[in-house]
PDB file of C-alpha atoms in Angstrom:
ATOM      1  CA  MET D   1     -21.606  83.136  -4.007  1.00 53.00           C
ATOM      2  CA  TYR D   2     -19.676  85.601  -6.122  1.00 60.00           C
ATOM      3  CA  PRO D   3     -19.295  84.894  -9.869  1.00 60.00           C
ATOM      4  CA  ASN D   4     -15.493  85.003  -9.523  1.00 68.00           C
ATOM      5  CA  GLN D   5     -15.531  82.199  -6.998  1.00 71.00           C
ATOM      6  CA  SER D   6     -17.708  80.085  -9.275  1.00 75.00           C
ATOM      7  CA  ASN D   7     -15.340  80.626 -12.232  1.00 81.00           C
ATOM      8  CA  THR D   8     -12.337  79.706 -10.126  1.00 84.00           C
ATOM      9  CA  LYS D   9     -14.007  76.477  -9.048  1.00 84.00           C
ATOM     10  CA  ARG D  10     -14.931  75.657 -12.640  1.00 85.00           C
ATOM     11  CA  ASN D  11     -11.405  76.407 -13.832  1.00 87.00           C
ATOM     12  CA  ARG D  12      -9.976  74.153 -11.153  1.00 87.00           C
ATOM     13  CA  LEU D  13     -12.331  71.372 -12.189  1.00 88.00           C
ATOM     14  CA  ILE D  14     -11.372  71.739 -15.855  1.00 89.00           C
ATOM     15  CA  GLY D  15      -7.675  71.814 -14.889  1.00 88.00           C
ATOM     16  CA  ALA D  16      -8.082  68.655 -12.832  1.00 89.00           C
ATOM     17  CA  LEU D  17      -9.846  66.972 -15.735  1.00 90.00           C
ATOM     18  CA  VAL D  18      -7.097  67.973 -18.169  1.00 90.00           C
ATOM     19  CA  VAL D  19      -4.419  66.651 -15.807  1.00 90.00           C
ATOM     20  CA  ALA D  20      -6.397  63.410 -15.333  1.00 90.00           C
ATOM     21  CA  ILE D  21      -6.763  62.930 -19.105  1.00 91.00           C
ATOM     22  CA  PHE D  22      -3.070  63.716 -19.585  1.00 90.00           C
ATOM     23  CA  LEU D  23      -2.121  61.149 -16.930  1.00 88.00           C
ATOM     24  CA  MET D  24      -4.415  58.567 -18.509  1.00 89.00           C
ATOM     25  CA  VAL D  25      -2.811  59.101 -21.910  1.00 88.00           C
ATOM     26  CA  ILE D  26       0.666  58.772 -20.381  1.00 85.00           C
ATOM     27  CA  PHE D  27      -0.445  55.660 -18.497  1.00 81.00           C
ATOM     28  CA  PHE D  28      -1.920  54.181 -21.691  1.00 78.00           C
ATOM     29  CA  PHE D  29       1.299  54.679 -23.664  1.00 75.00           C
ATOM     30  CA  VAL D  30       3.513  53.373 -20.860  1.00 74.00           C
ATOM     31  CA  TYR D  31       1.210  50.400 -20.343  1.00 71.00           C
ATOM     32  CA  GLN D  32       1.108  49.623 -24.069  1.00 67.00           C
ATOM     33  CA  ASN D  33       4.856  49.950 -24.380  1.00 66.00           C
ATOM     34  CA  LEU D  34       5.625  47.780 -21.374  1.00 66.00           C
ATOM     35  CA  SER D  35       2.827  45.244 -21.492  1.00 68.00           C
ATOM     36  CA  VAL D  36       1.552  44.934 -25.046  1.00 84.00           C
ATOM     37  CA  LYS D  37       4.661  45.630 -27.113  1.00 88.00           C
ATOM     38  CA  LYS D  38       7.322  42.969 -27.247  1.00 90.00           C
ATOM     39  CA  SER D  39      11.045  43.439 -26.992  1.00 92.00           C
ATOM     40  CA  VAL D  40      12.856  42.481 -30.222  1.00 94.00           C
ATOM     41  CA  THR D  41      16.652  42.302 -30.134  1.00 96.00           C
ATOM     42  CA  LEU D  42      18.328  42.438 -33.530  1.00 96.00           C
ATOM     43  CA  THR D  43      21.811  40.899 -33.654  1.00 96.00           C
ATOM     44  CA  PRO D  44      23.473  41.182 -37.065  1.00 96.00           C
ATOM     45  CA  THR D  45      26.596  38.995 -37.375  1.00 92.00           C
ATOM     46  CA  ASN D  46      29.618  38.986 -39.706  1.00 86.00           C
ATOM     47  CA  GLY D  47      29.122  42.524 -40.976  1.00 91.00           C
ATOM     48  CA  THR D  48      25.522  41.943 -42.052  1.00 95.00           C
ATOM     49  CA  THR D  49      22.497  44.200 -41.812  1.00 96.00           C
ATOM     50  CA  ILE D  50      19.087  43.322 -40.380  1.00 96.00           C
ATOM     51  CA  GLU D  51      16.094  45.286 -41.588  1.00 95.00           C
ATOM     52  CA  ILE D  52      12.669  44.712 -40.045  1.00 95.00           C
ATOM     53  CA  GLY D  53       9.359  46.192 -41.083  1.00 92.00           C
ATOM     54  CA  GLN D  54       5.702  45.775 -41.867  1.00 87.00           C
ATOM     55  CA  GLN D  55       4.746  43.039 -44.279  1.00 82.00           C
ATOM     56  CA  ASP D  56       3.335  44.045 -47.621  1.00 77.00           C
ATOM     57  CA  GLU D  57      -0.443  44.056 -47.934  1.00 73.00           C
ATOM     58  CA  GLU D  58      -0.519  40.728 -49.729  1.00 73.00           C
ATOM     59  CA  GLY D  59       1.120  39.042 -46.738  1.00 65.00           C
ATOM     60  CA  GLY D  60       4.216  38.251 -48.755  1.00 70.00           C
ATOM     61  CA  MET D  61       7.799  38.650 -47.648  1.00 71.00           C
ATOM     62  CA  LYS D  62       8.305  42.065 -49.207  1.00 75.00           C
ATOM     63  CA  LEU D  63       8.894  44.988 -46.874  1.00 78.00           C
ATOM     64  CA  GLU D  64       6.088  47.549 -46.854  1.00 79.00           C
ATOM     65  CA  GLU D  65       7.659  50.008 -44.431  1.00 86.00           C
ATOM     66  CA  THR D  66      10.976  49.814 -42.577  1.00 91.00           C
ATOM     67  CA  ILE D  67      10.738  50.026 -38.795  1.00 93.00           C
ATOM     68  CA  SER D  68      14.412  49.463 -38.028  1.00 93.00           C
ATOM     69  CA  LYS D  69      17.594  48.785 -40.009  1.00 94.00           C
ATOM     70  CA  THR D  70      20.779  48.054 -38.143  1.00 95.00           C
ATOM     71  CA  THR D  71      24.333  46.761 -38.497  1.00 95.00           C
ATOM     72  CA  ALA D  72      24.886  46.590 -34.733  1.00 95.00           C
ATOM     73  CA  GLN D  73      22.941  44.909 -31.957  1.00 95.00           C
ATOM     74  CA  SER D  74      19.871  46.920 -31.009  1.00 94.00           C
ATOM     75  CA  THR D  75      16.584  46.405 -29.227  1.00 95.00           C
ATOM     76  CA  ILE D  76      13.238  47.756 -30.370  1.00 94.00           C
ATOM     77  CA  ARG D  77       9.675  47.305 -29.125  1.00 92.00           C
ATOM     78  CA  LEU D  78       6.996  46.083 -31.521  1.00 91.00           C
ATOM     79  CA  ASN D  79       3.319  45.258 -31.337  1.00 90.00           C
ATOM     80  CA  PRO D  80       2.603  41.543 -31.651  1.00 91.00           C
ATOM     81  CA  GLY D  81       2.182  40.526 -35.279  1.00 90.00           C
ATOM     82  CA  VAL D  82       3.866  39.252 -38.393  1.00 90.00           C
ATOM     83  CA  TYR D  83       6.846  41.191 -39.711  1.00 92.00           C
ATOM     84  CA  THR D  84       9.226  40.876 -42.631  1.00 93.00           C
ATOM     85  CA  ILE D  85      12.955  40.742 -42.028  1.00 94.00           C
ATOM     86  CA  ILE D  86      15.664  41.257 -44.650  1.00 95.00           C
ATOM     87  CA  PHE D  87      19.163  39.977 -43.900  1.00 96.00           C
ATOM     88  CA  SER D  88      21.804  41.432 -46.215  1.00 95.00           C
ATOM     89  CA  GLY D  89      25.489  42.253 -46.411  1.00 95.00           C
ATOM     90  CA  ASP D  90      28.379  42.857 -48.714  1.00 95.00           C
ATOM     91  CA  GLY D  91      29.218  39.591 -50.516  1.00 95.00           C
ATOM     92  CA  TYR D  92      26.040  37.880 -49.276  1.00 96.00           C
ATOM     93  CA  GLU D  93      22.794  37.099 -51.055  1.00 96.00           C
ATOM     94  CA  SER D  94      19.932  38.912 -49.331  1.00 95.00           C
ATOM     95  CA  GLN D  95      17.444  36.689 -47.579  1.00 94.00           C
ATOM     96  CA  ASN D  96      13.855  37.621 -46.736  1.00 92.00           C
ATOM     97  CA  SER D  97      12.099  35.959 -43.829  1.00 91.00           C
ATOM     98  CA  SER D  98       8.809  36.295 -42.051  1.00 90.00           C
ATOM     99  CA  VAL D  99       8.554  36.324 -38.256  1.00 91.00           C
ATOM    100  CA  ASN D 100       5.490  36.156 -36.024  1.00 92.00           C
ATOM    101  CA  ILE D 101       6.305  38.127 -32.886  1.00 93.00           C
ATOM    102  CA  GLN D 102       4.149  37.143 -29.906  1.00 92.00           C
ATOM    103  CA  LYS D 103       6.772  37.352 -27.143  1.00 91.00           C
ATOM    104  CA  ASP D 104      10.176  38.925 -26.515  1.00 92.00           C
ATOM    105  CA  THR D 105      12.353  37.764 -29.410  1.00 93.00           C
ATOM    106  CA  GLU D 106      15.994  37.798 -30.459  1.00 95.00           C
ATOM    107  CA  ILE D 107      16.755  37.784 -34.171  1.00 95.00           C
ATOM    108  CA  THR D 108      20.240  36.848 -35.347  1.00 95.00           C
ATOM    109  CA  THR D 109      21.510  36.736 -38.932  1.00 95.00           C
ATOM    110  CA  PRO D 110      21.294  33.139 -40.209  1.00 94.00           C
ATOM    111  CA  PRO D 111      24.132  31.720 -42.349  1.00 93.00           C
ATOM    112  CA  LEU D 112      23.649  33.640 -45.609  1.00 95.00           C
ATOM    113  CA  LYS D 113      24.638  32.317 -49.016  1.00 95.00           C
ATOM    114  CA  PHE D 114      27.593  34.024 -50.640  1.00 96.00           C
ATOM    115  CA  THR D 115      26.963  35.902 -53.889  1.00 97.00           C
ATOM    116  CA  LYS D 116      27.871  34.162 -57.149  1.00 96.00           C
ATOM    117  CA  ALA D 117      30.757  36.594 -57.682  1.00 97.00           C
ATOM    118  CA  ARG D 118      32.176  35.796 -54.248  1.00 97.00           C
ATOM    119  CA  LEU D 119      31.770  32.038 -54.815  1.00 98.00           C
ATOM    120  CA  ASP D 120      33.473  32.272 -58.212  1.00 97.00           C
ATOM    121  CA  GLN D 121      36.346  34.159 -56.618  1.00 97.00           C
ATOM    122  CA  LEU D 122      36.656  31.530 -53.876  1.00 97.00           C
ATOM    123  CA  LEU D 123      36.592  28.760 -56.472  1.00 98.00           C
ATOM    124  CA  GLN D 124      39.580  30.275 -58.241  1.00 97.00           C
ATOM    125  CA  LYS D 125      41.411  30.295 -54.931  1.00 97.00           C
ATOM    126  CA  ASP D 126      40.438  26.755 -53.848  1.00 97.00           C
ATOM    127  CA  ARG D 127      40.451  25.000 -57.241  1.00 96.00           C
ATOM    128  CA  VAL D 128      43.866  23.370 -56.798  1.00 96.00           C
ATOM    129  CA  ALA D 129      43.088  22.166 -53.264  1.00 97.00           C
ATOM    130  CA  ILE D 130      39.745  20.729 -54.447  1.00 97.00           C
ATOM    131  CA  ALA D 131      41.342  18.971 -57.424  1.00 95.00           C
ATOM    132  CA  GLU D 132      43.946  17.441 -55.123  1.00 95.00           C
ATOM    133  CA  SER D 133      41.250  16.165 -52.752  1.00 95.00           C
ATOM    134  CA  LEU D 134      39.503  14.469 -55.686  1.00 94.00           C
ATOM    135  CA  GLN D 135      42.654  13.113 -57.286  1.00 91.00           C
ATOM    136  CA  ALA D 136      41.890   9.523 -56.297  1.00 88.00           C
ATOM    137  CA  ILE D 137      38.670   9.768 -58.327  1.00 86.00           C
ATOM    138  CA  THR D 138      39.897  11.751 -61.326  1.00 85.00           C
ATOM    139  CA  SER D 139      43.150   9.863 -61.809  1.00 80.00           C
ATOM    140  CA  SER D 140      41.630   6.398 -61.763  1.00 72.00           C
ATOM    141  CA  GLY D 141      40.926   4.526 -64.966  1.00 64.00           C
ATOM    142  CA  ASP D 142      39.642   6.648 -67.727  1.00 68.00           C
ATOM    143  CA  GLY D 143      41.243  10.042 -67.287  1.00 78.00           C
ATOM    144  CA  TYR D 144      38.277  12.005 -66.012  1.00 88.00           C
ATOM    145  CA  ILE D 145      38.512  15.781 -65.894  1.00 92.00           C
ATOM    146  CA  LEU D 146      36.485  18.078 -63.636  1.00 94.00           C
ATOM    147  CA  SER D 147      33.965  20.193 -65.527  1.00 95.00           C
ATOM    148  CA  ASP D 148      31.084  22.583 -64.692  1.00 96.00           C
ATOM    149  CA  GLU D 149      32.651  23.236 -61.301  1.00 97.00           C
ATOM    150  CA  LYS D 150      30.673  25.298 -58.804  1.00 97.00           C
ATOM    151  CA  LEU D 151      30.821  26.336 -55.147  1.00 98.00           C
ATOM    152  CA  TYR D 152      27.668  26.663 -53.035  1.00 98.00           C
ATOM    153  CA  LEU D 153      26.360  28.300 -49.842  1.00 97.00           C
ATOM    154  CA  GLN D 154      29.304  29.801 -47.911  1.00 95.00           C
ATOM    155  CA  GLY D 155      31.845  28.358 -50.343  1.00 97.00           C
ATOM    156  CA  ASP D 156      32.102  25.162 -48.301  1.00 97.00           C
ATOM    157  CA  TRP D 157      30.301  22.872 -50.761  1.00 98.00           C
ATOM    158  CA  TYR D 158      31.537  22.023 -54.251  1.00 98.00           C
ATOM    159  CA  ALA D 159      30.108  19.932 -57.064  1.00 98.00           C
ATOM    160  CA  ALA D 160      31.328  19.151 -60.544  1.00 97.00           C
ATOM    161  CA  LYS D 161      30.821  16.861 -63.487  1.00 96.00           C
ATOM    162  CA  LEU D 162      33.458  14.271 -64.259  1.00 94.00           C
ATOM    163  CA  VAL D 163      33.914  14.106 -68.009  1.00 92.00           C
ATOM    164  CA  PRO D 164      35.677  11.034 -69.397  1.00 89.00           C
ATOM    165  CA  GLY D 165      38.240  11.118 -72.174  1.00 83.00           C
ATOM    166  CA  ASP D 166      35.923   9.026 -74.326  1.00 81.00           C
ATOM    167  CA  SER D 167      32.288   9.839 -73.558  1.00 77.00           C
ATOM    168  CA  THR D 168      31.036   7.255 -76.053  1.00 77.00           C
ATOM    169  CA  LYS D 169      32.511   4.502 -73.898  1.00 81.00           C
ATOM    170  CA  TYR D 170      32.276   5.966 -70.407  1.00 87.00           C
ATOM    171  CA  ASP D 171      29.562   7.789 -68.485  1.00 90.00           C
ATOM    172  CA  VAL D 172      29.675  11.441 -67.486  1.00 91.00           C
ATOM    173  CA  LEU D 173      29.715  11.242 -63.693  1.00 93.00           C
ATOM    174  CA  ARG D 174      29.247  13.693 -60.841  1.00 95.00           C
ATOM    175  CA  VAL D 175      31.024  14.341 -57.562  1.00 96.00           C
ATOM    176  CA  VAL D 176      30.479  16.516 -54.469  1.00 98.00           C
ATOM    177  CA  ALA D 177      33.203  17.770 -52.089  1.00 98.00           C
ATOM    178  CA  HIS D 178      33.011  19.518 -48.720  1.00 98.00           C
ATOM    179  CA  LYS D 179      35.344  21.876 -46.914  1.00 97.00           C
ATOM    180  CA  GLU D 180      35.600  21.310 -43.185  1.00 96.00           C
ATOM    181  CA  ASN D 181      38.152  22.868 -40.854  1.00 95.00           C
ATOM    182  CA  GLY D 182      39.803  24.418 -43.890  1.00 95.00           C
ATOM    183  CA  LYS D 183      40.301  21.070 -45.664  1.00 97.00           C
ATOM    184  CA  TRP D 184      38.514  19.781 -48.770  1.00 98.00           C
ATOM    185  CA  THR D 185      37.422  16.118 -48.925  1.00 97.00           C
ATOM    186  CA  ALA D 186      35.208  14.143 -51.313  1.00 96.00           C
ATOM    187  CA  ALA D 187      31.662  13.976 -49.867  1.00 97.00           C
ATOM    188  CA  THR D 188      30.499  11.367 -52.388  1.00 96.00           C
ATOM    189  CA  PRO D 189      31.984   8.764 -54.675  1.00 94.00           C
ATOM    190  CA  SER D 190      31.649   9.550 -58.371  1.00 93.00           C
ATOM    191  CA  ARG D 191      28.130   8.701 -59.487  1.00 93.00           C
ATOM    192  CA  LEU D 192      25.844   9.257 -62.441  1.00 94.00           C
ATOM    193  CA  VAL D 193      23.237  10.795 -60.200  1.00 95.00           C
ATOM    194  CA  PHE D 194      22.689  11.374 -56.473  1.00 97.00           C
ATOM    195  CA  TYR D 195      19.602  10.323 -54.501  1.00 96.00           C
ATOM    196  CA  LYS D 196      18.994  12.809 -51.675  1.00 96.00           C
ATOM    197  CA  ASN D 197      18.299  10.105 -49.075  1.00 94.00           C
ATOM    198  CA  HIS D 198      21.654   8.468 -49.768  1.00 95.00           C
ATOM    199  CA  TYR D 199      23.432  11.689 -48.797  1.00 97.00           C
ATOM    200  CA  PRO D 200      21.422  13.283 -45.958  1.00 96.00           C
ATOM    201  CA  LYS D 201      24.363  15.433 -44.798  1.00 97.00           C
ATOM    202  CA  ILE D 202      24.704  17.172 -48.160  1.00 98.00           C
ATOM    203  CA  PRO D 203      22.356  20.166 -48.687  1.00 97.00           C
ATOM    204  CA  VAL D 204      19.685  18.972 -51.083  1.00 97.00           C
ATOM    205  CA  ASP D 205      20.001  22.141 -53.202  1.00 96.00           C
ATOM    206  CA  VAL D 206      23.594  21.141 -54.013  1.00 98.00           C
ATOM    207  CA  LEU D 207      22.472  17.674 -55.106  1.00 98.00           C
ATOM    208  CA  ARG D 208      19.579  19.053 -57.171  1.00 97.00           C
ATOM    209  CA  ASP D 209      21.850  21.510 -58.940  1.00 97.00           C
ATOM    210  CA  ILE D 210      24.566  19.039 -59.900  1.00 97.00           C
ATOM    211  CA  ASN D 211      22.049  16.314 -60.840  1.00 96.00           C
ATOM    212  CA  ASN D 212      20.331  18.660 -63.255  1.00 93.00           C
ATOM    213  CA  ARG D 213      23.408  20.142 -64.884  1.00 87.00           C
TER     214      ARG D 213
ATOM    215  CA  MET G   1     -11.004 -14.413 -54.526  1.00 38.00           C
ATOM    216  CA  ALA G   2     -13.629 -12.338 -52.706  1.00 37.00           C
ATOM    217  CA  ILE G   3     -16.470 -14.002 -54.659  1.00 34.00           C
ATOM    218  CA  THR G   4     -15.280 -17.461 -53.548  1.00 34.00           C
ATOM    219  CA  LEU G   5     -15.340 -16.407 -49.897  1.00 34.00           C
ATOM    220  CA  ILE G   6     -18.910 -15.063 -50.068  1.00 34.00           C
ATOM    221  CA  TYR G   7     -20.069 -18.259 -51.746  1.00 30.00           C
ATOM    222  CA  SER G   8     -18.493 -20.307 -48.911  1.00 36.00           C
ATOM    223  CA  ALA G   9     -20.337 -18.284 -46.298  1.00 36.00           C
ATOM    224  CA  ALA G  10     -23.693 -19.029 -47.893  1.00 36.00           C
ATOM    225  CA  THR G  11     -23.120 -22.780 -47.929  1.00 37.00           C
ATOM    226  CA  SER G  12     -21.374 -23.477 -44.651  1.00 38.00           C
ATOM    227  CA  ASN G  13     -22.269 -23.688 -40.932  1.00 41.00           C
ATOM    228  CA  ASP G  14     -22.289 -20.864 -38.347  1.00 43.00           C
ATOM    229  CA  LEU G  15     -18.637 -21.288 -37.394  1.00 41.00           C
ATOM    230  CA  SER G  16     -17.427 -21.085 -40.960  1.00 44.00           C
ATOM    231  CA  ASP G  17     -19.778 -18.144 -41.503  1.00 45.00           C
ATOM    232  CA  THR G  18     -17.966 -16.290 -38.730  1.00 43.00           C
ATOM    233  CA  LEU G  19     -14.619 -17.387 -40.104  1.00 46.00           C
ATOM    234  CA  THR G  20     -15.557 -16.352 -43.609  1.00 51.00           C
ATOM    235  CA  VAL G  21     -16.690 -12.905 -42.501  1.00 52.00           C
ATOM    236  CA  THR G  22     -13.386 -12.468 -40.744  1.00 60.00           C
ATOM    237  CA  GLU G  23     -11.540 -13.486 -43.878  1.00 63.00           C
ATOM    238  CA  GLN G  24     -13.687 -11.127 -45.886  1.00 65.00           C
ATOM    239  CA  GLN G  25     -12.851  -8.306 -43.492  1.00 63.00           C
ATOM    240  CA  GLN G  26      -9.190  -9.189 -43.898  1.00 61.00           C
ATOM    241  CA  GLU G  27      -9.615  -9.056 -47.646  1.00 64.00           C
ATOM    242  CA  ILE G  28     -11.173  -5.596 -47.363  1.00 63.00           C
ATOM    243  CA  ALA G  29      -8.459  -4.466 -44.956  1.00 62.00           C
ATOM    244  CA  GLY G  30      -5.805  -5.903 -47.268  1.00 62.00           C
ATOM    245  CA  GLY G  31      -7.377  -4.121 -50.202  1.00 65.00           C
ATOM    246  CA  GLN G  32      -7.415  -0.868 -48.254  1.00 67.00           C
ATOM    247  CA  ASN G  33      -3.743  -1.354 -47.327  1.00 65.00           C
ATOM    248  CA  ALA G  34      -2.919  -1.887 -50.983  1.00 61.00           C
ATOM    249  CA  VAL G  35      -4.780   1.308 -51.887  1.00 66.00           C
ATOM    250  CA  ASN G  36      -2.921   3.199 -49.146  1.00 70.00           C
ATOM    251  CA  ALA G  37       0.427   1.808 -50.320  1.00 66.00           C
ATOM    252  CA  ALA G  38      -0.372   2.853 -53.888  1.00 69.00           C
ATOM    253  CA  GLU G  39      -1.305   6.342 -52.663  1.00 72.00           C
ATOM    254  CA  ASP G  40       1.980   6.513 -50.701  1.00 72.00           C
ATOM    255  CA  ILE G  41       3.942   5.591 -53.812  1.00 73.00           C
ATOM    256  CA  GLU G  42       2.126   8.211 -55.898  1.00 72.00           C
ATOM    257  CA  LYS G  43       2.803  10.819 -53.225  1.00 74.00           C
ATOM    258  CA  ASN G  44       6.464   9.923 -52.647  1.00 76.00           C
ATOM    259  CA  ALA G  45       7.403   9.076 -56.209  1.00 85.00           C
ATOM    260  CA  PRO G  46       4.898  10.647 -58.636  1.00 89.00           C
ATOM    261  CA  ALA G  47       7.026   9.701 -61.670  1.00 92.00           C
ATOM    262  CA  VAL G  48       5.966   6.102 -61.094  1.00 92.00           C
ATOM    263  CA  VAL G  49       2.518   6.749 -62.570  1.00 92.00           C
ATOM    264  CA  ASN G  50       4.190   7.467 -65.922  1.00 90.00           C
ATOM    265  CA  LEU G  51       6.245   4.277 -65.948  1.00 91.00           C
ATOM    266  CA  PRO G  52       7.344   2.227 -67.698  1.00 94.00           C
ATOM    267  CA  ALA G  53       9.035   4.694 -70.039  1.00 94.00           C
ATOM    268  CA  ILE G  54      10.404   2.916 -73.040  1.00 94.00           C
ATOM    269  CA  ASP G  55      12.771   4.411 -75.584  1.00 93.00           C
ATOM    270  CA  ILE G  56      15.054   2.938 -78.209  1.00 93.00           C
ATOM    271  CA  ASN G  57      18.025   3.685 -75.911  1.00 92.00           C
ATOM    272  CA  TYR G  58      16.578   2.886 -72.489  1.00 94.00           C
ATOM    273  CA  ARG G  59      13.758   1.508 -70.403  1.00 96.00           C
ATOM    274  CA  ILE G  60      12.685   2.959 -67.052  1.00 96.00           C
ATOM    275  CA  ASP G  61      10.642   0.896 -64.586  1.00 95.00           C
ATOM    276  CA  SER G  62       9.687   1.080 -60.934  1.00 94.00           C
ATOM    277  CA  GLY G  63      10.563  -1.662 -58.483  1.00 93.00           C
ATOM    278  CA  ALA G  64      11.522  -2.534 -54.925  1.00 92.00           C
ATOM    279  CA  SER G  65      13.575  -0.023 -52.997  1.00 92.00           C
ATOM    280  CA  VAL G  66      17.025  -1.205 -51.972  1.00 92.00           C
ATOM    281  CA  LYS G  67      17.461   1.671 -49.528  1.00 90.00           C
ATOM    282  CA  TYR G  68      14.122   1.069 -47.763  1.00 91.00           C
ATOM    283  CA  PRO G  69      13.157  -2.571 -48.503  1.00 90.00           C
ATOM    284  CA  THR G  70      10.540  -2.803 -45.713  1.00 89.00           C
ATOM    285  CA  ARG G  71       9.069   0.695 -45.829  1.00 86.00           C
ATOM    286  CA  ASP G  72       5.513   1.029 -47.173  1.00 82.00           C
ATOM    287  CA  GLY G  73       5.361   3.149 -50.298  1.00 82.00           C
ATOM    288  CA  ALA G  74       9.123   3.049 -50.854  1.00 89.00           C
ATOM    289  CA  VAL G  75       9.959   2.482 -54.475  1.00 92.00           C
ATOM    290  CA  ALA G  76      13.070   2.606 -56.643  1.00 95.00           C
ATOM    291  CA  ILE G  77      13.522   3.504 -60.271  1.00 95.00           C
ATOM    292  CA  TYR G  78      15.238   0.876 -62.404  1.00 97.00           C
ATOM    293  CA  ILE G  79      17.001   2.087 -65.541  1.00 96.00           C
ATOM    294  CA  ARG G  80      18.024  -0.348 -68.218  1.00 95.00           C
ATOM    295  CA  ALA G  81      20.395   1.142 -70.791  1.00 93.00           C
ATOM    296  CA  THR G  82      23.373  -0.602 -72.248  1.00 89.00           C
ATOM    297  CA  ASP G  83      25.481   2.462 -73.003  1.00 91.00           C
ATOM    298  CA  ALA G  84      26.388   5.840 -71.532  1.00 90.00           C
ATOM    299  CA  GLU G  85      24.245   7.690 -74.059  1.00 90.00           C
ATOM    300  CA  GLY G  86      21.156   5.667 -73.087  1.00 92.00           C
ATOM    301  CA  ARG G  87      21.710   6.245 -69.375  1.00 93.00           C
ATOM    302  CA  GLN G  88      22.100   9.982 -69.929  1.00 91.00           C
ATOM    303  CA  ALA G  89      18.926  10.033 -72.038  1.00 93.00           C
ATOM    304  CA  ALA G  90      17.067   8.096 -69.326  1.00 95.00           C
ATOM    305  CA  LEU G  91      18.116  10.659 -66.700  1.00 94.00           C
ATOM    306  CA  GLU G  92      16.944  13.462 -68.973  1.00 94.00           C
ATOM    307  CA  TRP G  93      13.504  11.822 -69.098  1.00 96.00           C
ATOM    308  CA  PHE G  94      12.940  13.005 -65.496  1.00 95.00           C
ATOM    309  CA  GLY G  95      13.592  16.671 -66.272  1.00 93.00           C
ATOM    310  CA  ASP G  96      11.603  16.444 -69.501  1.00 94.00           C
ATOM    311  CA  ASN G  97       8.613  15.268 -67.453  1.00 94.00           C
ATOM    312  CA  SER G  98       9.063  17.866 -64.669  1.00 94.00           C
ATOM    313  CA  TYR G  99      10.424  15.432 -62.100  1.00 95.00           C
ATOM    314  CA  ASP G 100      13.658  15.926 -60.177  1.00 95.00           C
ATOM    315  CA  VAL G 101      15.815  12.806 -60.276  1.00 95.00           C
ATOM    316  CA  THR G 102      17.290  13.827 -56.874  1.00 96.00           C
ATOM    317  CA  ASP G 103      14.036  12.664 -55.255  1.00 95.00           C
ATOM    318  CA  TYR G 104      14.330   9.133 -56.632  1.00 95.00           C
ATOM    319  CA  GLU G 105      16.406   6.116 -55.730  1.00 95.00           C
ATOM    320  CA  VAL G 106      17.774   5.279 -59.158  1.00 95.00           C
ATOM    321  CA  ILE G 107      19.253   1.852 -59.789  1.00 95.00           C
ATOM    322  CA  PHE G 108      21.100   1.205 -63.030  1.00 94.00           C
ATOM    323  CA  VAL G 109      20.541  -2.377 -64.051  1.00 92.00           C
ATOM    324  CA  ASP G 110      23.447  -2.216 -66.485  1.00 85.00           C
ATOM    325  CA  ALA G 111      26.300  -0.837 -64.395  1.00 76.00           C
ATOM    326  CA  PRO G 112      27.568   2.513 -65.634  1.00 76.00           C
ATOM    327  CA  LYS G 113      31.138   2.453 -66.868  1.00 73.00           C
ATOM    328  CA  GLY G 114      33.674   4.447 -64.912  1.00 70.00           C
ATOM    329  CA  VAL G 115      31.854   4.508 -61.552  1.00 64.00           C
ATOM    330  CA  GLN G 116      34.337   4.371 -58.658  1.00 55.00           C
TER     331      GLN G 116
END
């Protein structure tokens, strides 16, 4: 056998090995992408942004490193695990969540709270309509006036104190109203304090806030 | 009560022995139920362990729930205060003691003035 023939054979063997390794690497990545990684569809709604990334090292809900940030529907592939998601948007309070991705998942923006500035602006706009809806309560008896008014969540919940003309004789009361289909109605009678189990349809954060103001 | 039952067992026939043991078991079970109910109350309404709260303007007690009269561990807070100032002060007692009044069924014994 000539040395040239031996070298050619060896080169062919090395070439075949390189191609085999290359194919294995390709196969590994394709396999991992298709079988191990999960499909995650991000669907931001109402002009919001969804940002997803690695959790911080302490396992909290802070974002360590952004993987994707989108304002339009998009699909990404992620390894199974726990991720942090930040929902945000103009006029909305940002909300951090944690998600454990073990299968194909769709993530949609939940109803986000409006910012205080936006709620205050809405209150100015809806104040007359709210006062009219509570007129039966405020006009009865002792000349109560609405005080410490506040809107909550998406501007569809309202609570206020009812301050009597003579607070030495009459109690300072509280009232909650709700906007549904564009119309405000009283969600509670006027009461000194609200027990959460008496009003299961009212978000408990609204009751806690007005009870403790 | 339990001492009386044990004494009866020692001085009576076989049948009453059996009966007495059963009664004793019921006593134990009843006692355990009472302990469980007390634990439920402490868990559901932790402010109760600090009651009664008595002030010159008000008195706060615990009592039967009106909302859940048959539920084990259900308890209501009864506030006695004859004027608006006393009732307001009684409500502030919750916040002052790190409780949220929203979690409690509060019943005003003296009806607040101006409630619709």
